[in-house]
DNA sequence: GTCTATAATCTGATAGAC
DNA sequence: GTCTATCAGATTATAGAC
């Protein structure tokens, strides 16, 4: 159903332009006039596709939620059929990479919008707290427990260690986004991300191996 | 010079109200009208104390910068005269607590403003990147090295471990701020913060002790 | 320093022709 | 669905009386 539909609908073009503008100038800093100019339409035409400005933000949130849930579902599916690792770092890197590849294209940009809006918009705040903290910590803890059961990592407080990992990832993501705005290269930032993840998992390695 | 000056100046009242409003509704979401109403003045009177809205944000940044630098200076001073610890966790908790106590009263609220604005305002972005990431990582790394030299913690990659700690702290702070907006108690969040810090430092402990 | 009055612009949103 | 025209209200900021 995506083969013959090469061109984007007007609604999609408006949505994508809104995502870019919200990420760049903030939700409050973006006017319907800005958006109309970016899409190449008149302001009034936007209202044929979205009932108002706030509905655009809701659509952005819905997109992100769907993306995360679809990626998570694919991960669970793959978990049973995927390869078996006997090294914790290799396992982790492969899993994290697979998950990120499954996320929709606008996910990273919308992540920036959520960061900007999480303390100003209730819905954004709840989304970040639930999807980006609670759910991720639970998944991480489950994975750590399984790795320990397989003898890949040593024993530790898995709940606190999972929290530590998720918090570190958020802090690192924050710094990398700031560095990107200051002109840092994407591959350099990706390398830093990997380095820190490896350092974390490596610290949990079972020394008896 | 602070004894006889009990009452706040109008400029200070405007500044503090701006801090509260910027943190609550965002910089773009706060109008000079909102601010005037909060202070109990007419809009035009605000311009007798600040030349414009943007200068208020600049004043907020200056306040935060001065607060951090003053607290850092006091810490360095205390470092030589302070008590000696033979437990890494005790040392760390005492140091972190002492630093936080030295920060000015509005620091935490301004931290929220910076979080909201760091990707929208260049100056805010540079402030966070430098003061809250680079400087903190350097200080943390220095402290880790000293603790290792004293035999309190085991050897590790101090640069990466310092980065891991600072990133974790930022992620945890983010989650705690969200939880506070959702109604969580301050003492509960403070306990969670301490728990995670202790878990981190405890993991670095020298096992031979 | 504070006020009233006002300027000039921008805001999200609607009505109605085509 | 897109356009022109328009609205009512909000926005930052200034001028000038007191």
Short mmCIF file of C-alpha atoms (C1' of nucleotides) in Angstrom, two decimals:
data_model
loop_
_atom_site.label_atom_id
_atom_site.label_comp_id
_atom_site.label_asym_id
_atom_site.label_seq_id
_atom_site.Cartn_x
_atom_site.Cartn_y
_atom_site.Cartn_z
CA UNK A 1 0.00 0.00 0.00
CA UNK A 2 3.04 2.23 0.01
CA UNK A 3 4.38 1.35 -3.43
CA UNK A 4 2.01 3.31 -5.62
CA UNK A 5 1.60 6.18 -3.17
CA UNK A 6 4.94 7.83 -3.81
CA UNK A 7 3.80 11.42 -3.26
CA UNK A 8 2.97 12.67 0.18
CA UNK A 9 -0.48 13.95 0.94
CA UNK A 10 -0.89 17.60 1.90
CA UNK A 11 -1.70 16.52 5.41
CA UNK A 12 1.59 14.65 5.64
CA UNK A 13 3.54 17.61 4.28
CA UNK A 14 1.93 19.88 6.88
CA UNK A 15 2.66 17.36 9.61
CA UNK A 16 6.31 16.98 8.70
CA UNK A 17 6.83 20.72 8.40
CA UNK A 18 5.22 21.18 11.80
CA UNK A 19 7.57 18.60 13.31
CA UNK A 20 10.58 20.43 11.90
CA UNK A 21 9.38 23.85 13.06
CA UNK A 22 8.29 22.70 16.52
CA UNK A 23 11.71 21.12 17.00
CA UNK A 24 13.54 24.21 15.77
CA UNK A 25 11.57 27.07 17.28
CA UNK A 26 9.39 25.36 19.89
CA UNK A 27 5.63 24.87 19.84
CA UNK A 28 4.83 28.33 21.17
CA UNK A 29 7.50 29.87 18.98
CA UNK A 30 5.95 28.45 15.82
CA UNK A 31 2.96 30.28 14.32
CA UNK A 32 0.43 28.97 11.85
CA UNK A 33 1.84 31.63 9.52
CA UNK A 34 5.34 30.11 9.79
CA UNK A 35 3.89 26.70 9.13
CA UNK A 36 1.84 27.82 6.12
CA UNK A 37 4.88 29.49 4.58
CA UNK A 38 7.02 26.38 5.13
CA UNK A 39 4.46 24.16 3.38
CA UNK A 40 3.66 26.68 0.65
CA UNK A 41 0.01 27.15 1.56
CA UNK A 42 -2.12 29.93 3.00
CA UNK A 43 -2.89 29.84 6.69
CA UNK A 44 -6.56 29.14 6.17
CA UNK A 45 -5.79 26.03 4.11
CA UNK A 46 -4.09 24.41 7.07
CA UNK A 47 -7.44 24.23 8.82
CA UNK A 48 -8.74 21.88 6.12
CA UNK A 49 -6.29 19.26 7.41
CA UNK A 50 -5.96 20.01 11.12
CA UNK A 51 -8.68 21.64 13.22
CA UNK A 52 -6.17 23.83 15.07
CA UNK A 53 -2.61 24.27 16.22
CA UNK A 54 -2.98 22.09 19.29
CA UNK A 55 -4.19 19.15 17.22
CA UNK A 56 -0.85 19.22 15.42
CA UNK A 57 0.96 18.63 18.69
CA UNK A 58 -1.42 15.80 19.49
CA UNK A 59 -0.72 14.24 16.11
CA UNK A 60 3.00 14.48 16.82
CA UNK A 61 2.55 12.66 20.11
CA UNK A 62 0.39 9.98 18.51
CA UNK A 63 3.05 9.41 15.83
CA UNK A 64 5.74 8.94 18.46
CA UNK A 65 3.63 6.63 20.60
CA UNK A 66 2.75 4.44 17.65
CA UNK A 67 6.37 4.34 16.56
CA UNK A 68 7.62 3.19 19.95
CA UNK A 69 4.94 0.59 20.36
CA UNK A 70 5.48 -0.83 16.87
CA UNK A 71 9.24 -1.03 17.43
CA UNK A 72 8.74 -2.68 20.82
CA UNK A 73 6.39 -5.25 19.34
CA UNK A 74 8.92 -6.07 16.62
CA UNK A 75 11.63 -6.45 19.26
CA UNK A 76 9.63 -8.92 21.33
CA UNK A 77 8.93 -10.89 18.18
CA UNK A 78 12.59 -10.99 17.26
CA UNK A 79 13.72 -11.83 20.76
CA UNK A 80 12.88 -15.51 20.39
CA UNK A 81 14.13 -15.99 16.86
CA UNK A 82 17.23 -13.79 17.11
CA UNK A 83 20.85 -14.90 17.44
CA UNK A 84 22.38 -16.03 20.74
CA UNK A 85 25.34 -14.08 22.15
CA UNK A 86 27.94 -15.16 24.62
CA UNK A 87 29.25 -11.64 25.16
CA UNK A 88 27.16 -9.03 27.04
CA UNK A 89 28.45 -6.03 25.07
CA UNK A 90 27.80 -7.64 21.70
CA UNK A 91 24.31 -8.62 22.81
CA UNK A 92 23.52 -5.13 24.05
CA UNK A 93 24.86 -3.26 21.04
CA UNK A 94 23.02 -5.57 18.66
CA UNK A 95 19.77 -5.16 20.58
CA UNK A 96 19.99 -1.38 20.92
CA UNK A 97 20.93 -0.99 17.26
CA UNK A 98 18.06 -3.21 16.13
CA UNK A 99 15.57 -1.23 18.21
CA UNK A 100 16.72 2.14 16.90
CA UNK A 101 16.55 0.94 13.32
CA UNK A 102 12.92 0.00 13.79
CA UNK A 103 11.88 3.49 14.86
CA UNK A 104 10.12 5.74 12.29
CA UNK A 105 12.17 8.47 10.55
CA UNK A 106 10.86 11.46 12.51
CA UNK A 107 11.41 9.85 15.91
CA UNK A 108 14.62 11.68 16.77
CA UNK A 109 13.25 15.11 15.77
CA UNK A 110 10.09 14.52 17.76
CA UNK A 111 12.29 13.54 20.70
CA UNK A 112 13.61 17.08 20.63
CA UNK A 113 10.06 18.49 20.63
CA UNK A 114 9.19 16.33 23.61
CA UNK A 115 12.26 17.56 25.42
CA UNK A 116 11.23 21.17 24.82
CA UNK A 117 7.62 20.63 25.82
CA UNK A 118 7.69 18.00 28.57
CA UNK A 119 7.45 20.51 31.42
CA UNK A 120 4.98 22.80 29.69
CA UNK A 121 2.45 20.35 28.27
CA UNK A 122 0.84 17.74 30.52
CA UNK A 123 0.41 15.19 27.77
CA UNK A 124 4.04 15.49 26.72
CA UNK A 125 5.16 15.16 30.32
CA UNK A 126 3.16 12.01 30.86
CA UNK A 127 4.42 10.56 27.59
CA UNK A 128 8.07 11.08 28.50
CA UNK A 129 7.61 9.83 32.05
CA UNK A 130 5.84 6.68 30.96
CA UNK A 131 7.34 5.70 27.61
CA UNK A 132 10.84 7.10 28.00
CA UNK A 133 11.40 6.37 31.69
CA UNK A 134 9.09 3.75 33.20
CA UNK A 135 8.74 1.44 30.21
CA UNK A 136 12.40 1.70 29.28
CA UNK A 137 13.53 0.99 32.82
CA UNK A 138 11.30 -2.09 32.99
CA UNK A 139 12.60 -3.41 29.69
CA UNK A 140 16.18 -2.74 30.70
CA UNK A 141 15.76 -4.46 34.05
CA UNK A 142 14.20 -7.50 32.40
CA UNK A 143 17.08 -7.72 29.96
CA UNK A 144 19.68 -7.37 32.72
CA UNK A 145 18.04 -10.17 34.69
CA UNK A 146 18.05 -12.45 31.69
CA UNK A 147 21.70 -11.68 30.98
CA UNK A 148 22.58 -12.49 34.57
CA UNK A 149 20.66 -15.76 34.37
CA UNK A 150 22.71 -16.63 31.30
CA UNK A 151 25.90 -15.90 33.20
CA UNK A 152 26.84 -12.94 31.00
CA UNK A 153 26.86 -10.32 33.75
CA UNK A 154 27.56 -10.38 37.46
CA UNK A 155 24.92 -9.95 40.13
CA UNK A 156 23.86 -6.40 41.05
CA UNK A 157 20.75 -4.45 42.07
CA UNK A 158 19.04 -4.79 38.70
CA UNK A 159 16.35 -2.19 39.40
CA UNK A 160 18.85 0.51 40.33
CA UNK A 161 21.25 -0.48 37.59
CA UNK A 162 18.47 -0.31 34.99
CA UNK A 163 17.50 3.15 36.26
CA UNK A 164 21.13 4.20 36.13
CA UNK A 165 21.41 3.06 32.53
CA UNK A 166 18.22 4.79 31.37
CA UNK A 167 19.15 8.00 33.17
CA UNK A 168 22.62 7.95 31.67
CA UNK A 169 21.17 7.47 28.21
CA UNK A 170 18.87 10.46 28.62
CA UNK A 171 21.68 12.66 29.87
CA UNK A 172 23.94 11.58 27.05
CA UNK A 173 21.21 12.14 24.48
CA UNK A 174 20.72 15.65 25.88
CA UNK A 175 24.40 16.48 25.59
CA UNK A 176 24.64 15.03 22.09
CA UNK A 177 21.68 17.10 20.90
CA UNK A 178 23.30 20.23 22.27
CA UNK A 179 26.57 19.35 20.59
CA UNK A 180 24.78 18.74 17.31
CA UNK A 181 23.29 22.23 17.47
CA UNK A 182 26.83 23.54 18.03
CA UNK A 183 27.96 21.85 14.84
CA UNK A 184 29.27 18.45 15.97
CA UNK A 185 29.19 15.66 13.37
CA UNK A 186 26.60 12.91 13.57
CA UNK A 187 29.12 10.08 13.35
CA UNK A 188 31.24 11.59 16.12
CA UNK A 189 28.21 11.77 18.40
CA UNK A 190 27.15 8.25 17.48
CA UNK A 191 30.63 7.04 18.37
CA UNK A 192 30.49 8.78 21.76
CA UNK A 193 27.11 7.20 22.42
CA UNK A 194 28.43 3.75 21.64
CA UNK A 195 31.56 4.30 23.72
CA UNK A 196 29.55 5.17 26.80
CA UNK A 197 27.10 2.31 26.34
CA UNK A 198 29.97 -0.13 25.95
CA UNK A 199 31.66 1.29 29.04
CA UNK A 200 28.48 0.80 31.04
CA UNK A 201 27.77 -2.79 30.00
CA UNK A 202 31.43 -3.71 30.20
CA UNK A 203 31.36 -2.67 33.85
CA UNK A 204 28.68 -5.28 34.52
CA UNK A 205 30.63 -8.10 32.91
CA UNK A 206 30.98 -11.34 34.79
CA UNK A 207 34.61 -11.41 35.89
CA UNK A 208 34.64 -15.22 36.16
CA UNK A 209 34.34 -15.55 32.39
CA UNK B 1 24.74 44.99 53.47
CA UNK B 2 21.83 42.59 53.59
CA UNK B 3 20.73 43.23 57.15
CA UNK B 4 18.96 46.54 56.80
CA UNK B 5 17.66 45.83 53.31
CA UNK B 6 14.83 43.54 54.30
CA UNK B 7 12.42 44.52 51.52
CA UNK B 8 13.04 43.50 47.96
CA UNK B 9 13.44 46.13 45.29
CA UNK B 10 10.90 46.31 42.51
CA UNK B 11 13.51 45.03 40.13
CA UNK B 12 14.04 41.97 42.30
CA UNK B 13 10.32 41.32 42.56
CA UNK B 14 9.99 41.48 38.78
CA UNK B 15 12.98 39.20 38.36
CA UNK B 16 11.67 36.56 40.75
CA UNK B 17 8.20 36.62 39.24
CA UNK B 18 9.75 36.22 35.79
CA UNK B 19 11.72 33.20 36.99
CA UNK B 20 8.56 31.57 38.33
CA UNK B 21 6.55 32.29 35.19
CA UNK B 22 9.29 31.27 32.75
CA UNK B 23 9.65 27.98 34.60
CA UNK B 24 5.92 27.36 34.68
CA UNK B 25 4.77 28.48 31.25
CA UNK B 26 8.00 28.80 29.29
CA UNK B 27 9.70 31.94 28.03
CA UNK B 28 7.56 32.23 24.89
CA UNK B 29 4.45 31.28 26.83
CA UNK B 30 4.92 34.12 29.31
CA UNK B 31 3.79 37.60 28.24
CA UNK B 32 4.79 40.92 29.74
CA UNK B 33 1.11 41.19 30.68
CA UNK B 34 1.31 37.99 32.72
CA UNK B 35 4.44 39.26 34.38
CA UNK B 36 2.98 42.68 35.17
CA UNK B 37 -0.11 41.09 36.71
CA UNK B 38 2.02 38.73 38.82
CA UNK B 39 4.07 41.61 40.20
CA UNK B 40 1.11 43.97 40.59
CA UNK B 41 2.34 46.58 38.14
CA UNK B 42 1.30 47.87 34.75
CA UNK B 43 3.13 46.53 31.72
CA UNK B 44 4.79 49.84 30.93
CA UNK B 45 6.32 50.03 34.41
CA UNK B 46 8.31 46.88 33.77
CA UNK B 47 10.32 48.74 31.18
CA UNK B 48 11.67 51.06 33.88
CA UNK B 49 13.58 48.07 35.30
CA UNK B 50 14.33 45.89 32.31
CA UNK B 51 14.73 47.22 28.74
CA UNK B 52 12.75 44.32 27.27
CA UNK B 53 11.60 40.75 27.65
CA UNK B 54 14.80 39.23 26.34
CA UNK B 55 16.88 41.10 28.92
CA UNK B 56 14.95 39.24 31.61
CA UNK B 57 16.14 35.92 30.23
CA UNK B 58 19.67 37.28 30.12
CA UNK B 59 19.40 38.32 33.76
CA UNK B 60 18.20 34.82 34.63
CA UNK B 61 21.23 33.31 32.94
CA UNK B 62 23.60 35.74 34.65
CA UNK B 63 22.09 34.85 38.04
CA UNK B 64 22.61 31.16 37.43
CA UNK B 65 26.14 31.56 36.16
CA UNK B 66 27.14 33.66 39.15
CA UNK B 67 25.51 31.18 41.53
CA UNK B 68 27.43 28.23 40.11
CA UNK B 69 30.73 30.04 40.06
CA UNK B 70 30.34 31.28 43.63
CA UNK B 71 29.42 27.80 44.86
CA UNK B 72 32.37 26.28 42.98
CA UNK B 73 34.76 28.81 44.50
CA UNK B 74 33.48 28.02 48.00
CA UNK B 75 33.92 24.31 47.35
CA UNK B 76 37.53 24.68 46.28
CA UNK B 77 38.18 26.73 49.36
CA UNK B 78 36.61 24.11 51.61
CA UNK B 79 38.36 21.24 49.90
CA UNK B 80 41.60 21.80 51.78
CA UNK B 81 40.12 22.56 55.16
CA UNK B 82 37.28 20.00 55.08
CA UNK B 83 37.12 16.66 56.90
CA UNK B 84 38.86 13.53 55.65
CA UNK B 85 36.75 10.47 54.79
CA UNK B 86 37.76 6.86 54.56
CA UNK B 87 34.56 5.81 52.84
CA UNK B 88 33.86 6.83 49.22
CA UNK B 89 30.07 7.04 49.63
CA UNK B 90 30.28 9.24 52.73
CA UNK B 91 32.78 11.51 51.01
CA UNK B 92 30.62 11.85 47.90
CA UNK B 93 27.35 12.47 49.71
CA UNK B 94 28.95 15.07 51.96
CA UNK B 95 30.52 16.85 48.98
CA UNK B 96 27.39 16.82 46.83
CA UNK B 97 25.24 18.02 49.73
CA UNK B 98 27.66 20.83 50.58
CA UNK B 99 27.70 22.03 46.98
CA UNK B 100 23.92 22.05 46.64
CA UNK B 101 23.54 23.98 49.88
CA UNK B 102 25.80 26.69 48.55
CA UNK B 103 23.65 27.36 45.48
CA UNK B 104 21.30 30.39 45.51
CA UNK B 105 17.59 29.83 46.22
CA UNK B 106 16.31 30.19 42.66
CA UNK B 107 18.86 27.78 41.18
CA UNK B 108 16.54 24.79 40.91
CA UNK B 109 13.72 26.77 39.29
CA UNK B 110 16.11 28.34 36.81
CA UNK B 111 17.37 24.86 36.03
CA UNK B 112 13.89 24.10 34.77
CA UNK B 113 13.91 27.23 32.59
CA UNK B 114 17.25 26.20 31.14
CA UNK B 115 15.89 22.75 30.39
CA UNK B 116 12.95 24.27 28.53
CA UNK B 117 15.04 26.73 26.58
CA UNK B 118 18.35 25.00 25.96
CA UNK B 119 17.50 23.93 22.40
CA UNK B 120 15.67 27.14 21.50
CA UNK B 121 18.05 29.80 22.78
CA UNK B 122 21.72 29.72 21.80
CA UNK B 123 22.92 31.30 25.01
CA UNK B 124 20.99 28.82 27.15
CA UNK B 125 22.34 25.95 25.08
CA UNK B 126 25.94 27.07 25.51
CA UNK B 127 25.40 27.59 29.23
CA UNK B 128 24.06 24.07 29.76
CA UNK B 129 26.71 22.48 27.58
CA UNK B 130 29.56 24.25 29.34
CA UNK B 131 28.50 24.65 32.96
CA UNK B 132 26.27 21.63 33.36
CA UNK B 133 28.18 19.14 31.22
CA UNK B 134 31.82 20.05 30.54
CA UNK B 135 32.67 21.71 33.85
CA UNK B 136 30.82 19.12 35.89
CA UNK B 137 32.46 16.24 34.09
CA UNK B 138 35.89 17.75 34.66
CA UNK B 139 35.23 18.26 38.36
CA UNK B 140 33.83 14.76 38.70
CA UNK B 141 36.79 13.21 36.93
CA UNK B 142 39.24 15.11 39.14
CA UNK B 143 37.43 13.95 42.23
CA UNK B 144 37.36 10.32 41.06
CA UNK B 145 41.09 10.37 40.40
CA UNK B 146 41.78 11.75 43.85
CA UNK B 147 39.59 9.12 45.46
CA UNK B 148 41.43 6.40 43.56
CA UNK B 149 44.77 7.82 44.65
CA UNK B 150 43.52 7.63 48.22
CA UNK B 151 42.58 4.00 47.72
CA UNK B 152 38.87 4.65 48.18
CA UNK B 153 37.75 3.42 44.76
CA UNK B 154 39.09 0.88 42.32
CA UNK B 155 40.72 1.74 39.03
CA UNK B 156 38.47 2.49 36.04
CA UNK B 157 38.32 4.76 33.00
CA UNK B 158 37.84 7.96 34.98
CA UNK B 159 36.85 10.10 32.00
CA UNK B 160 34.10 7.75 30.89
CA UNK B 161 32.99 7.07 34.44
CA UNK B 162 32.73 10.80 35.16
CA UNK B 163 30.68 11.28 32.00
CA UNK B 164 28.47 8.36 33.02
CA UNK B 165 27.88 9.94 36.42
CA UNK B 166 27.04 13.40 35.07
CA UNK B 167 24.74 11.98 32.41
CA UNK B 168 22.98 9.82 34.98
CA UNK B 169 22.49 12.82 37.22
CA UNK B 170 20.92 14.83 34.40
CA UNK B 171 18.58 12.00 33.46
CA UNK B 172 17.58 11.46 37.06
CA UNK B 173 16.99 15.18 37.57
CA UNK B 174 14.76 15.18 34.49
CA UNK B 175 12.68 12.29 35.75
CA UNK B 176 12.40 13.80 39.23
CA UNK B 177 11.19 17.13 37.82
CA UNK B 178 8.54 15.33 35.82
CA UNK B 179 7.46 13.36 38.88
CA UNK B 180 7.25 16.52 40.90
CA UNK B 181 4.88 18.02 38.35
CA UNK B 182 2.79 14.86 38.68
CA UNK B 183 2.52 15.41 42.42
CA UNK B 184 5.39 13.41 43.90
CA UNK B 185 6.73 14.58 47.27
CA UNK B 186 10.03 16.41 47.51
CA UNK B 187 11.45 14.15 50.20
CA UNK B 188 10.58 11.03 48.19
CA UNK B 189 12.40 12.42 45.16
CA UNK B 190 15.37 13.48 47.26
CA UNK B 191 15.56 9.93 48.65
CA UNK B 192 15.51 8.46 45.14
CA UNK B 193 18.28 10.82 44.11
CA UNK B 194 20.43 9.78 47.06
CA UNK B 195 19.72 6.11 46.48
CA UNK B 196 20.93 6.26 42.90
CA UNK B 197 24.02 8.31 43.75
CA UNK B 198 24.92 5.86 46.50
CA UNK B 199 24.39 2.95 44.13
CA UNK B 200 26.72 4.54 41.61
CA UNK B 201 29.57 5.34 43.99
CA UNK B 202 29.15 2.05 45.81
CA UNK B 203 29.78 0.28 42.51
CA UNK B 204 33.19 1.96 42.28
CA UNK B 205 34.24 0.90 45.76
CA UNK B 206 37.63 -0.69 46.22
CA UNK B 207 36.86 -4.34 46.94
CA UNK B 208 40.13 -4.88 48.76
CA UNK B 209 38.94 -2.64 51.60
"C1'" DG C 1 8.74 55.30 39.12
"C1'" DT C 2 3.98 54.55 38.09
"C1'" DC C 3 0.34 55.40 35.48
"C1'" DT C 4 -3.00 55.98 30.96
"C1'" DA C 5 -3.14 55.75 26.24
"C1'" DT C 6 -1.73 54.05 22.16
"C1'" DA C 7 1.01 52.35 18.43
"C1'" DA C 8 2.34 48.60 15.31
"C1'" DT C 9 2.51 44.05 14.71
"C1'" DC C 10 1.36 39.23 15.26
"C1'" DT C 11 -1.79 35.58 16.89
"C1'" DG C 12 -5.12 31.59 15.95
"C1'" DA C 13 -9.11 31.09 13.61
"C1'" DT C 14 -13.45 31.84 10.45
"C1'" DA C 15 -16.52 33.18 6.26
"C1'" DG C 16 -17.30 32.62 1.84
"C1'" DA C 17 -15.91 32.90 -3.33
"C1'" DC C 18 -13.92 29.80 -6.67
"C1'" DG D 1 -9.11 22.01 -1.12
"C1'" DT D 2 -7.21 26.49 -1.93
"C1'" DC D 3 -7.72 31.00 -1.98
"C1'" DT D 4 -8.82 36.30 -0.40
"C1'" DA D 5 -10.45 38.96 3.14
"C1'" DT D 6 -11.20 39.69 7.65
"C1'" DC D 7 -11.77 39.29 12.67
"C1'" DA D 8 -11.07 39.83 17.60
"C1'" DG D 9 -7.73 39.59 20.72
"C1'" DA D 10 -2.84 39.36 22.28
"C1'" DT D 11 1.94 40.80 21.70
"C1'" DT D 12 6.09 43.89 22.74
"C1'" DA D 13 7.09 48.33 23.27
"C1'" DT D 14 6.81 53.63 23.44
"C1'" DA D 15 5.06 58.57 24.56
"C1'" DG D 16 3.95 61.56 27.80
"C1'" DA D 17 1.08 63.11 32.02
"C1'" DC D 18 1.56 62.93 36.99
#
